[in-house]
Structure formats: structure tokens, C-alpha cells
Tab-separated table of C-alpha atoms in Angstrom:
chain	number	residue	atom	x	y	z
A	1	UNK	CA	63.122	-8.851	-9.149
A	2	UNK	CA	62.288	-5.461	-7.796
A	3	UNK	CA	59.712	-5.093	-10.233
A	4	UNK	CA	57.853	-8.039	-9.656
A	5	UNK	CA	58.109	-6.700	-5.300
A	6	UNK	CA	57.013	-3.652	-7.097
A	7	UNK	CA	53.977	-4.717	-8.730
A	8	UNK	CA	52.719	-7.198	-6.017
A	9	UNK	CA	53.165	-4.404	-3.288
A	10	UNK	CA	50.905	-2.612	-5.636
A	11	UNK	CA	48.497	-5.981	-5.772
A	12	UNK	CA	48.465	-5.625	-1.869
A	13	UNK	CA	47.652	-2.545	-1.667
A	14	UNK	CA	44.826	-2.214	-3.827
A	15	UNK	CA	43.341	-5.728	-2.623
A	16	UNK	CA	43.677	-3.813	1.221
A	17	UNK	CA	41.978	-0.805	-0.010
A	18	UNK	CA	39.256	-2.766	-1.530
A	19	UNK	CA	38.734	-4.899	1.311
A	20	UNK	CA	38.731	-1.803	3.915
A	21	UNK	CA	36.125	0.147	1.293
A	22	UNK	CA	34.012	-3.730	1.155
A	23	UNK	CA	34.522	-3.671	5.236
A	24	UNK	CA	32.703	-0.264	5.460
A	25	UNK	CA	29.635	-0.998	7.623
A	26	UNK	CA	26.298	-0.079	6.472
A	27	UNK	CA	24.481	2.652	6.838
A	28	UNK	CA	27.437	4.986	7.257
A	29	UNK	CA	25.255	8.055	6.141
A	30	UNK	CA	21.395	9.008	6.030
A	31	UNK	CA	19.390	6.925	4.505
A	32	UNK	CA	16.526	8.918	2.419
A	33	UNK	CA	12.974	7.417	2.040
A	34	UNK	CA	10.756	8.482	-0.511
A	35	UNK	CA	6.875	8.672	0.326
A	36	UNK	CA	5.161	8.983	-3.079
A	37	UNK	CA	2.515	10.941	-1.752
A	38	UNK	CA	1.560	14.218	0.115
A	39	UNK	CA	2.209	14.756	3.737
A	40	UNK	CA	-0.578	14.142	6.350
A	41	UNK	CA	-1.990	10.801	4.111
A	42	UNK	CA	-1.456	6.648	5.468
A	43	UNK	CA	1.658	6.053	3.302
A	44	UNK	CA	3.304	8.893	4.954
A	45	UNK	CA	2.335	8.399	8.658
A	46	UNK	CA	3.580	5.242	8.119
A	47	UNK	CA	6.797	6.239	6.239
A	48	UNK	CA	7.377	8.257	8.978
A	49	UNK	CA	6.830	5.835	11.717
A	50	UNK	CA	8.754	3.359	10.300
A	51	UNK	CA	11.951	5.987	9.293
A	52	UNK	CA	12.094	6.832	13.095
A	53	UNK	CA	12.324	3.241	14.840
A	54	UNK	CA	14.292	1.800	11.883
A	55	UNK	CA	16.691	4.938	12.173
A	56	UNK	CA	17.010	3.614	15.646
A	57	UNK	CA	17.782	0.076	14.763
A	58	UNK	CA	20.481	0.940	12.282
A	59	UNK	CA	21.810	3.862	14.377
A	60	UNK	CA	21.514	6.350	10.839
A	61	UNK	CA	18.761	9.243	10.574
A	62	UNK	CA	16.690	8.356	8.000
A	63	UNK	CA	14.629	11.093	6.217
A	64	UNK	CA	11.273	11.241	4.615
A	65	UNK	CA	11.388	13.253	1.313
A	66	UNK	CA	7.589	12.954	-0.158
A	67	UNK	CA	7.796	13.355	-3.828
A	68	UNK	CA	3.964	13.210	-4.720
A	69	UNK	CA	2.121	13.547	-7.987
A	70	UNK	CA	0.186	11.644	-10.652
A	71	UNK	CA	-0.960	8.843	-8.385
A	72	UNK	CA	2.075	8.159	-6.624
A	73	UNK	CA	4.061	8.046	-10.167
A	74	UNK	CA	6.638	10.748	-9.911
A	75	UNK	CA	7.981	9.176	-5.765
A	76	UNK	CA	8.229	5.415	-7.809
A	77	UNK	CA	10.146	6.536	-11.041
A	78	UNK	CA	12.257	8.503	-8.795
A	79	UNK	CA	13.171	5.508	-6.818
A	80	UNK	CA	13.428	3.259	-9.896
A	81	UNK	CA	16.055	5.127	-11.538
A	82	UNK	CA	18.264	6.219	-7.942
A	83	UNK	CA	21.517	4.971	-7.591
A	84	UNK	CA	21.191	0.842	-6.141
A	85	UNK	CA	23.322	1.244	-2.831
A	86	UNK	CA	20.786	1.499	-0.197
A	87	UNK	CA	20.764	4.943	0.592
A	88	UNK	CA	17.423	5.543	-1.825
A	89	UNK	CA	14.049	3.633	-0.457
A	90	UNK	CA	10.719	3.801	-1.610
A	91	UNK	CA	7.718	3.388	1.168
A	92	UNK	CA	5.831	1.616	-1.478
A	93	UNK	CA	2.377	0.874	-1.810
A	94	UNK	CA	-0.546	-0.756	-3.370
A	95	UNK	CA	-0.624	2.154	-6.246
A	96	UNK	CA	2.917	0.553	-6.960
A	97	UNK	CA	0.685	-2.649	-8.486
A	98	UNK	CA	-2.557	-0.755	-9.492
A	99	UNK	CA	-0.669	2.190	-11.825
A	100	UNK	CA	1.176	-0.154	-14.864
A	101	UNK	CA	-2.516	-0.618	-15.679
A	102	UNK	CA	-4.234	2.525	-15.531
A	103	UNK	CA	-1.694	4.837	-16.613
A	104	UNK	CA	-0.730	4.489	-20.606
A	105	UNK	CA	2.918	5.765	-19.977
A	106	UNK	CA	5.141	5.782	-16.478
A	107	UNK	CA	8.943	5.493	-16.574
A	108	UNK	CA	9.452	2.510	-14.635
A	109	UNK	CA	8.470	-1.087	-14.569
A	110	UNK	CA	6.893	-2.321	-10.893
A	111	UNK	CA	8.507	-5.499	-11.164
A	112	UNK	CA	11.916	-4.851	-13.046
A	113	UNK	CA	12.723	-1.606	-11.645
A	114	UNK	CA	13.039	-2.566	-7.661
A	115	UNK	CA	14.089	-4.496	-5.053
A	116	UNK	CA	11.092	-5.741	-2.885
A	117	UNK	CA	12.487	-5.881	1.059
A	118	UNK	CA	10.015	-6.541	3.044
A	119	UNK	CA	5.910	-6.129	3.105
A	120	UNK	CA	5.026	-3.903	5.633
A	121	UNK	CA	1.030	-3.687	6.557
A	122	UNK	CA	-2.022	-4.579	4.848
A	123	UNK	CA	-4.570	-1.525	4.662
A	124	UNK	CA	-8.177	-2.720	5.428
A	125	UNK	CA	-11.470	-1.136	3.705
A	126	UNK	CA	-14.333	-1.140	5.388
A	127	UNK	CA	-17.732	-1.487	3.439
A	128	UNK	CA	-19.755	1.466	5.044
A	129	UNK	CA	-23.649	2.510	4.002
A	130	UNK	CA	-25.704	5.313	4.915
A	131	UNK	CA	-28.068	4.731	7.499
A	132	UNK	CA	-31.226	6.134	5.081
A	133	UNK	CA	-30.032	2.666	3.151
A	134	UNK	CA	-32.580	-0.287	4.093
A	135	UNK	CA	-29.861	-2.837	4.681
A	136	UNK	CA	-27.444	-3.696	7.574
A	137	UNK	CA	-26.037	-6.769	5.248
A	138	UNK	CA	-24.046	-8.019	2.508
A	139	UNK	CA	-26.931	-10.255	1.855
A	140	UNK	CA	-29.463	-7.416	2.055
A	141	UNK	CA	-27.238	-5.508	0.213
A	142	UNK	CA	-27.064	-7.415	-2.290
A	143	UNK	CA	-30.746	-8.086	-2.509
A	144	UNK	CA	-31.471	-4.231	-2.796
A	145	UNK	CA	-28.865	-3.736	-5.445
A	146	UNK	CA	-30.483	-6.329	-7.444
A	147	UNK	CA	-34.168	-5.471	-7.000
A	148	UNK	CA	-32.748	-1.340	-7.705
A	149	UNK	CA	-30.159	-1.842	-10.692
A	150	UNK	CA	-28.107	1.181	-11.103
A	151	UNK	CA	-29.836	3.237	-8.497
A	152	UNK	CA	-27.514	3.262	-5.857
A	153	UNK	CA	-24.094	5.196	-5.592
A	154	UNK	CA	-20.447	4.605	-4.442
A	155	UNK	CA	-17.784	7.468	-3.604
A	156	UNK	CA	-14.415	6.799	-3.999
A	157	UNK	CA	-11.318	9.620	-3.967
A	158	UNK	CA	-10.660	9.098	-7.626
A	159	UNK	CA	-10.749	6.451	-10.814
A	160	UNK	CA	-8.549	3.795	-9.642
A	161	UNK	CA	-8.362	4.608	-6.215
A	162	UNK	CA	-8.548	1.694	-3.812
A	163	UNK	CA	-12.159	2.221	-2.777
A	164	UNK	CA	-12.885	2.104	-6.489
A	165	UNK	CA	-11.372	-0.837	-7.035
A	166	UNK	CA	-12.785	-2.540	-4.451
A	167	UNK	CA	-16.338	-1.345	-5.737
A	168	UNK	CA	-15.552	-2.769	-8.973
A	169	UNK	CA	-14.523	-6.127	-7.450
A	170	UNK	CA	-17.727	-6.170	-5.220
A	171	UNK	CA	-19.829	-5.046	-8.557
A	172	UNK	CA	-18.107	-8.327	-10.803
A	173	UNK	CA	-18.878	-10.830	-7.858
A	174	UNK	CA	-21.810	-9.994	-6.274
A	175	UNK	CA	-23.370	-9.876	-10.129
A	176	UNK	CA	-25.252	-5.859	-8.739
A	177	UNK	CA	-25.234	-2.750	-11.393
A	178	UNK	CA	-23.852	0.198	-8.814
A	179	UNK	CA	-22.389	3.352	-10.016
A	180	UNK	CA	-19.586	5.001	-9.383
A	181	UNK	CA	-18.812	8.104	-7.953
A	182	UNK	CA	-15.023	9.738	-8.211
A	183	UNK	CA	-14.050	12.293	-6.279
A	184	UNK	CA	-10.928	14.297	-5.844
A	185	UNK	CA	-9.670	13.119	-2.516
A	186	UNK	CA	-11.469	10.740	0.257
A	187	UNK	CA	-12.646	13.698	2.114
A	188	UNK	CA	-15.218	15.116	-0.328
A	189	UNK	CA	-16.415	11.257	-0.902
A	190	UNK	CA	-17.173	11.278	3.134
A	191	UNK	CA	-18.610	14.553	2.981
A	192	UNK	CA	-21.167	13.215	0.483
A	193	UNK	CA	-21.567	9.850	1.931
A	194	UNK	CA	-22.648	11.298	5.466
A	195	UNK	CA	-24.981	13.650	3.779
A	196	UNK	CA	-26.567	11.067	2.216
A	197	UNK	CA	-25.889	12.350	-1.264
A	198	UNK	CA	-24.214	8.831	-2.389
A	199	UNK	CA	-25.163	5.281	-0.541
A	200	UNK	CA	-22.304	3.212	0.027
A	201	UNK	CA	-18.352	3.190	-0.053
A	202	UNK	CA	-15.392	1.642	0.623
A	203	UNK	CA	-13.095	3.620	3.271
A	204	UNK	CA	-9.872	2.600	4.908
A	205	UNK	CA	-10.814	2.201	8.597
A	206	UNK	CA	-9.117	5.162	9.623
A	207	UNK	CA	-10.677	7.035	7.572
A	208	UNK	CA	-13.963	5.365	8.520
A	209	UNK	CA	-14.356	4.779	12.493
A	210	UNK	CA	-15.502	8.326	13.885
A	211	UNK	CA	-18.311	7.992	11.494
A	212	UNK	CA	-19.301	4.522	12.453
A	213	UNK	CA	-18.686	5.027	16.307
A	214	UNK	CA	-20.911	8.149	16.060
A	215	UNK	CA	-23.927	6.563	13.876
A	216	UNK	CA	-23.355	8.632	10.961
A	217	UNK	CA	-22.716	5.578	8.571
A	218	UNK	CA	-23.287	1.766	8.947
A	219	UNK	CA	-20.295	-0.637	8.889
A	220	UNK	CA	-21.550	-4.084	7.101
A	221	UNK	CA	-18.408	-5.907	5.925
A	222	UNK	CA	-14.099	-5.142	5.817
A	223	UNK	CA	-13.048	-6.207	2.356
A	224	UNK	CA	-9.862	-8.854	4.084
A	225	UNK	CA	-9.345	-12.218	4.617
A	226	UNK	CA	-9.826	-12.020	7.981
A	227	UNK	CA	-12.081	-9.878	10.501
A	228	UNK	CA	-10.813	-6.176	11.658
A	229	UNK	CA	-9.131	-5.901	14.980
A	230	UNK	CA	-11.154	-2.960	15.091
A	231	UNK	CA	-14.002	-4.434	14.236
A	232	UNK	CA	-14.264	-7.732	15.158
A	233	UNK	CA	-18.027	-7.964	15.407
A	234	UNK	CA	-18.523	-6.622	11.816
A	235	UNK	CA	-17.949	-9.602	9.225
A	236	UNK	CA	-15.869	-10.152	5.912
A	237	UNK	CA	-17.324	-9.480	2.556
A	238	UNK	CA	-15.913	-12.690	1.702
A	239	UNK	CA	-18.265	-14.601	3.811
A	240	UNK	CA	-20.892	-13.988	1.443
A	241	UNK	CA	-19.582	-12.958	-1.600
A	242	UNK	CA	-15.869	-15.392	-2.428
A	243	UNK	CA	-13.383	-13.757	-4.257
A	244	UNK	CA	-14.157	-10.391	-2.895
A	245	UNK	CA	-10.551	-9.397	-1.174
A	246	UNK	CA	-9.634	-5.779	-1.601
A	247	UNK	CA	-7.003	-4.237	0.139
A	248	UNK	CA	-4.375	-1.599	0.168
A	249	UNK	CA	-0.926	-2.389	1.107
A	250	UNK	CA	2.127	-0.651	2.173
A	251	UNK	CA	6.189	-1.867	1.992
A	252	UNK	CA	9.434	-0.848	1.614
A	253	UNK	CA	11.599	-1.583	-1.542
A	254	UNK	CA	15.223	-0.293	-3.165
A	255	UNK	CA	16.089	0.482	-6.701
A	256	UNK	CA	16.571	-2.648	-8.517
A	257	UNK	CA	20.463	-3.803	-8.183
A	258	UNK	CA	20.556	-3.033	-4.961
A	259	UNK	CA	23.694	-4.975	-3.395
A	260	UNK	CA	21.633	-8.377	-1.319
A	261	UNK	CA	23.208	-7.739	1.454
A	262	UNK	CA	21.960	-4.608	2.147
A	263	UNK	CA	18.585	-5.988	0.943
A	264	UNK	CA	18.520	-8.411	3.597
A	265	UNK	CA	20.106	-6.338	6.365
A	266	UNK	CA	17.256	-4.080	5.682
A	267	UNK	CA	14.512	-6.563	5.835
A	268	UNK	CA	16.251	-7.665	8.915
A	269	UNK	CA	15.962	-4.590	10.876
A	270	UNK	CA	12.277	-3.806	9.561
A	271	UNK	CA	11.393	-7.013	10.666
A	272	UNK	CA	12.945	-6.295	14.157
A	273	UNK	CA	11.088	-2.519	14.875
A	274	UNK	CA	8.007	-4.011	13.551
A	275	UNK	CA	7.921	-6.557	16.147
A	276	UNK	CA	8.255	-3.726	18.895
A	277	UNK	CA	5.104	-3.092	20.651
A	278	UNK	CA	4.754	0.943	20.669
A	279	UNK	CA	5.445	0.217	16.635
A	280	UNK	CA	2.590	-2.476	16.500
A	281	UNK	CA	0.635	-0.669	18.420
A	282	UNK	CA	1.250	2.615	16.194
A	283	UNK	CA	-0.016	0.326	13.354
A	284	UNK	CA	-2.613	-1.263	14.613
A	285	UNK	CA	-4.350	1.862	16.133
A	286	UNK	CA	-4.375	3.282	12.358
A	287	UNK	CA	-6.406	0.358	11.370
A	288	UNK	CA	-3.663	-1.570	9.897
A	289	UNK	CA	-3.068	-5.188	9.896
A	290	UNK	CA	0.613	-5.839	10.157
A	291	UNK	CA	2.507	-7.908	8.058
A	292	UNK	CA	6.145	-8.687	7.229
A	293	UNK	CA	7.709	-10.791	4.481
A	294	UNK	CA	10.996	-11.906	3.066
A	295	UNK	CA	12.073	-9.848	-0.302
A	296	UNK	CA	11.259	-13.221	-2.062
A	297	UNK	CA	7.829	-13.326	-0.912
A	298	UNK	CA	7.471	-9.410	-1.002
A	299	UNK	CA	8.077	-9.953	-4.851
A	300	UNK	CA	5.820	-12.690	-5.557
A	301	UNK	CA	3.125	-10.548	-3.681
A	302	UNK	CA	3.650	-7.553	-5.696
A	303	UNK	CA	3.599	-9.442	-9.255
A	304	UNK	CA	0.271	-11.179	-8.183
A	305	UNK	CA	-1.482	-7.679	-7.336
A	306	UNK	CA	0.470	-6.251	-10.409
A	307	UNK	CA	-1.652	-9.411	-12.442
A	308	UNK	CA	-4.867	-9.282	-10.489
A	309	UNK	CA	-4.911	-5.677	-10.649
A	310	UNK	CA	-4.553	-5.617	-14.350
A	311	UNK	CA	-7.786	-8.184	-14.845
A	312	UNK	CA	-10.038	-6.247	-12.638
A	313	UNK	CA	-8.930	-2.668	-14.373
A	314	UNK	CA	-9.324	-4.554	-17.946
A	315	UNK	CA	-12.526	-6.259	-16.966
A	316	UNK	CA	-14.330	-3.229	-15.216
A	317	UNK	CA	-13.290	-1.393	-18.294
A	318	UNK	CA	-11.832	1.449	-16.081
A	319	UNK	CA	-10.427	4.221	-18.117
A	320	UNK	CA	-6.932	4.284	-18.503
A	321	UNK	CA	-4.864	7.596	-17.884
């Protein structure tokens, strides 16, 4: 009899300490988030906007630890292979989709390695000429590119970069012979571009506005669905051209296995400091177009740019890495 008192104390005991340890509240310790590229660039000033009013929300610090390299591919496979208990994020972003096709080896798998939480913002281009260019349209652009077949130039910060991309895109649907231009880094691509030494590109609006406000470069068309915020009066590539929607995007995702709870409690709370005006505004004033999402929808969005990504690499016959 006193063994069987014995041995369902001990039942008690451990089904108490495993309830307190299940009870534990979470976050009870920092939360890192990993920005897969330098400091100073969009996915970090984001990363670190968002670390600083979610920290608020869950009452936890939250640091940035940027862990850049190869196109974002040393910050992802870090995050892929972390331990799944919340404490590891990943600001992710649209190089998360683009790099399973332009890279021949990484060590993680975009859409079995992580847990999507929550979309964050959607990172407009803008479509931007030189003024010396005779053409303040997508029609007329079009019209020139065809009457000048591979005479006239695009800059973009590197091979697969998203104002590559969305060159290619433009190329394949507008049926015009451009060439491309890489660069190492968006700055030496502007440089360029304002000196008239290449014709068009397509720039994040950041990146882009001092240049347009001033004169130095044209704005013809963003590459969204829908019209800029910033610049309402300049149309969508789409108008003319269907099909032609190129866009980066930033989120926040776990290492796969992450517990659902803490999935959801996290999508929760970004949801939440999104919605708060100095955050929007934050957001907005960078250009961006904000945008939240459920983890389910988060990971339908990411396998469709993961797919449509993959066609336009294979079909532009970019090189891969």
C-alpha cells in the first residue's frame, strides 16, 4: 500500500512540475531576431522598428543580431536550423523566395525549414528613367524599346536582386530586348542612372524619391497592384502591361516546429504594433505598403513567390550561383 502512495505521490509531482514548467508565460527571456542583411539597409530598419514596439507589446527586449552574407543565405540557414521555441526569429524577406532558385546549394529549404507568422510590408519599386530618355510612359516606353532593341540599359544592385527581377518580368511581358546592368549594391546603380550612364531602373521608393522630387530621374510606373501612397499621381505598370507585379516583401517567421501557440501569440502581437499609428506611419514614410497576414496565409504567400520566382529565374535564363 505504501508503495502504490509512493509512486502516485511521485505521479503528482511530476504532473505539477510539468504543468508549472507548461504554465510558464511566454516570452520569459529576450527574444533574438535575425536580420539577414547588413545594418543601415530596409530589412534592418524595419527589423529594428518592429523589435522595439513588439518588445513593448510582449514586455521582453528583443534584439537585432544581423547575420549577413551571400544574399541573405547565412541570417536564413541560421534561423532554419535554431532551436523551435520562439526565442530565434528571422525578419524574413523576399530573398527568402528568390534564393532556392538562384543559388545551386543553401542549407535550408524556404518552405520546410520555418514557421511563417505573419507578413509584414510589401516593398514597392518604382520604374524610374533618365530624363535624356524621350518617354514619360509605359506606353512610350515601350514603343522606344521596340523601335531601339537592345539599346537601352537597366541598373540593378546585383543578378537576382529585386530590381533585376522586376526588369526581367517587365522584359518577358512587355515583349522589349533591354539589357541588364548588375551592380554591386543600389548605390553605384543610382550613381550611374543619374549620370545618365544607364536609362532606366527599378528602385524601391526610398531609395528613389530625392531623385524624383529633385528632377534628376523620371518616375513612370510602381511595379504593385495598386498606386503608391507616395505617389499617387504616378500609375501602375500593370495598367499597361498585365502580369507585370514585382515587389519585395518583408515578414517575420520561426524555425520550423515552433510550438503554435507561440506562433500565434506572435502573430497576435505583430498584428497589434502594426496597427499603431507612429508604427504605420514609420512604414509608410519608408515607402512601404503595410500588410499583415495569418501564418496560414503568410505560407501560402511565400510558396507562390517561391514558384513564381523560380519560372521567371528559369525563363529569363538568369545565372544561377
Amino acid at each position: 500500500m505504501g508503495k502504490v502512495l509512493g509512486a502516485i505521490g511521485t505521479f503528482l509531482m511530476v504532473l505539477l512540475t510539468g504543468l508549472g514548467a507548461g504554465a510558464q508565460p511566454y516570452p520569459d527571456k529576450p527574444i533574438k531576431l535575425v536580420v539577414p542583411f547588413a545594418p543601415g539597409g530596409s530589412v534592418d530598419i524595419v527589423g529594428r522598428i518592429l523589435a522595439q514596439a513588439l518588445g513593448e507589446e510582449l514586455k521582453q527586449s528583443i534584439v537585432v543580431e544581423n547575420r549577413a552574407g551571400a544574399g541573405g543565405n547565412i541570417g536564413f540557414e541560421a534561423v532554419a536550423h535554431a532551436k523551435p521555441d520562439g526565442y530565434t526569429l528571422l525578419m524574413a524577406s523576399s530573398n527568402l523566395a528568390v534564393n532556392v532558385s538562384l543559388y545551386r546549394t543553401i542549407g535550408y529549404d524556404p518552405l520546410k525549414d520555418f514557421a511563417p507568422i505573419s507578413l509584414v510590408a510589401i516593398q514597392p519599386n518604382v520604374l524610374m528613367v533618365h530624363p535624356s530618355l524621350p518617354v514619360k510612359t509605359v506606353p512610350e516606353l515601350i514603343a522606344y524599346a521596340k523601335a531601339n532593341p537592345g539599346k537601352l540599359n537597366f541598373g540593378s544592385s546585383g543578378i537576382g536582386a529585386s530590381q533585376h527581377l522586376a526588369g526581367e518580368l517587365f522584359k518577358s511581358r512587355a515583349g522589349v530586348d533591354m539589357v541588364h546592368v548588375p551592380y554591386k549594391g543600389g548605390g553605384p546603380a543610382m550613381a550611374d542612372l543619374v549620370g545618365g550612364r544607364i536609362q532606366l531602373m527599378f528602385e524601391t521608393i526610398p531609395s528613389s524619391m530625392s531623385y524624383v522630387r529633385s528632377g534628376q530621374l523620371r518616375a513612370i510606373a510602381v511595379t504593385t497592384e495598386e498606386r503608391s501612397a507616395q505617389l499617387p499621381d504616378v500609375p501602375t505598370v500593370q495598367e499597361t502591361v498585365t502580369g507585370v507585379v514585382s515587389r519585395g516583401w518583408l515578414g517575420v517567421a520561426a524555425p520550423a516546429g515552433t510550438p503554435q501557440p507561440i506562433v500565434d501569440r506572435l502573430n497576435g502581437a505583430i498584428h497589434k504594433v502594426i496597427a499603431l499609428p507612429d508604427v504605420t506611419k514609420r512604414l509608410t514614410d519608408l515607402g512601404l505598403q503595410v500588410k499583415v497576414s495569418t501564418p496560414a496565409a503568410f505560407s501560402s504567400f511565400i510558396a507562390s513567390e517561391v514558384k513564381d520566382f523560380h519560372t521567371l529565374i528559369t525563363d529569363a535564363k538568369i545565372p544561377v550561383e
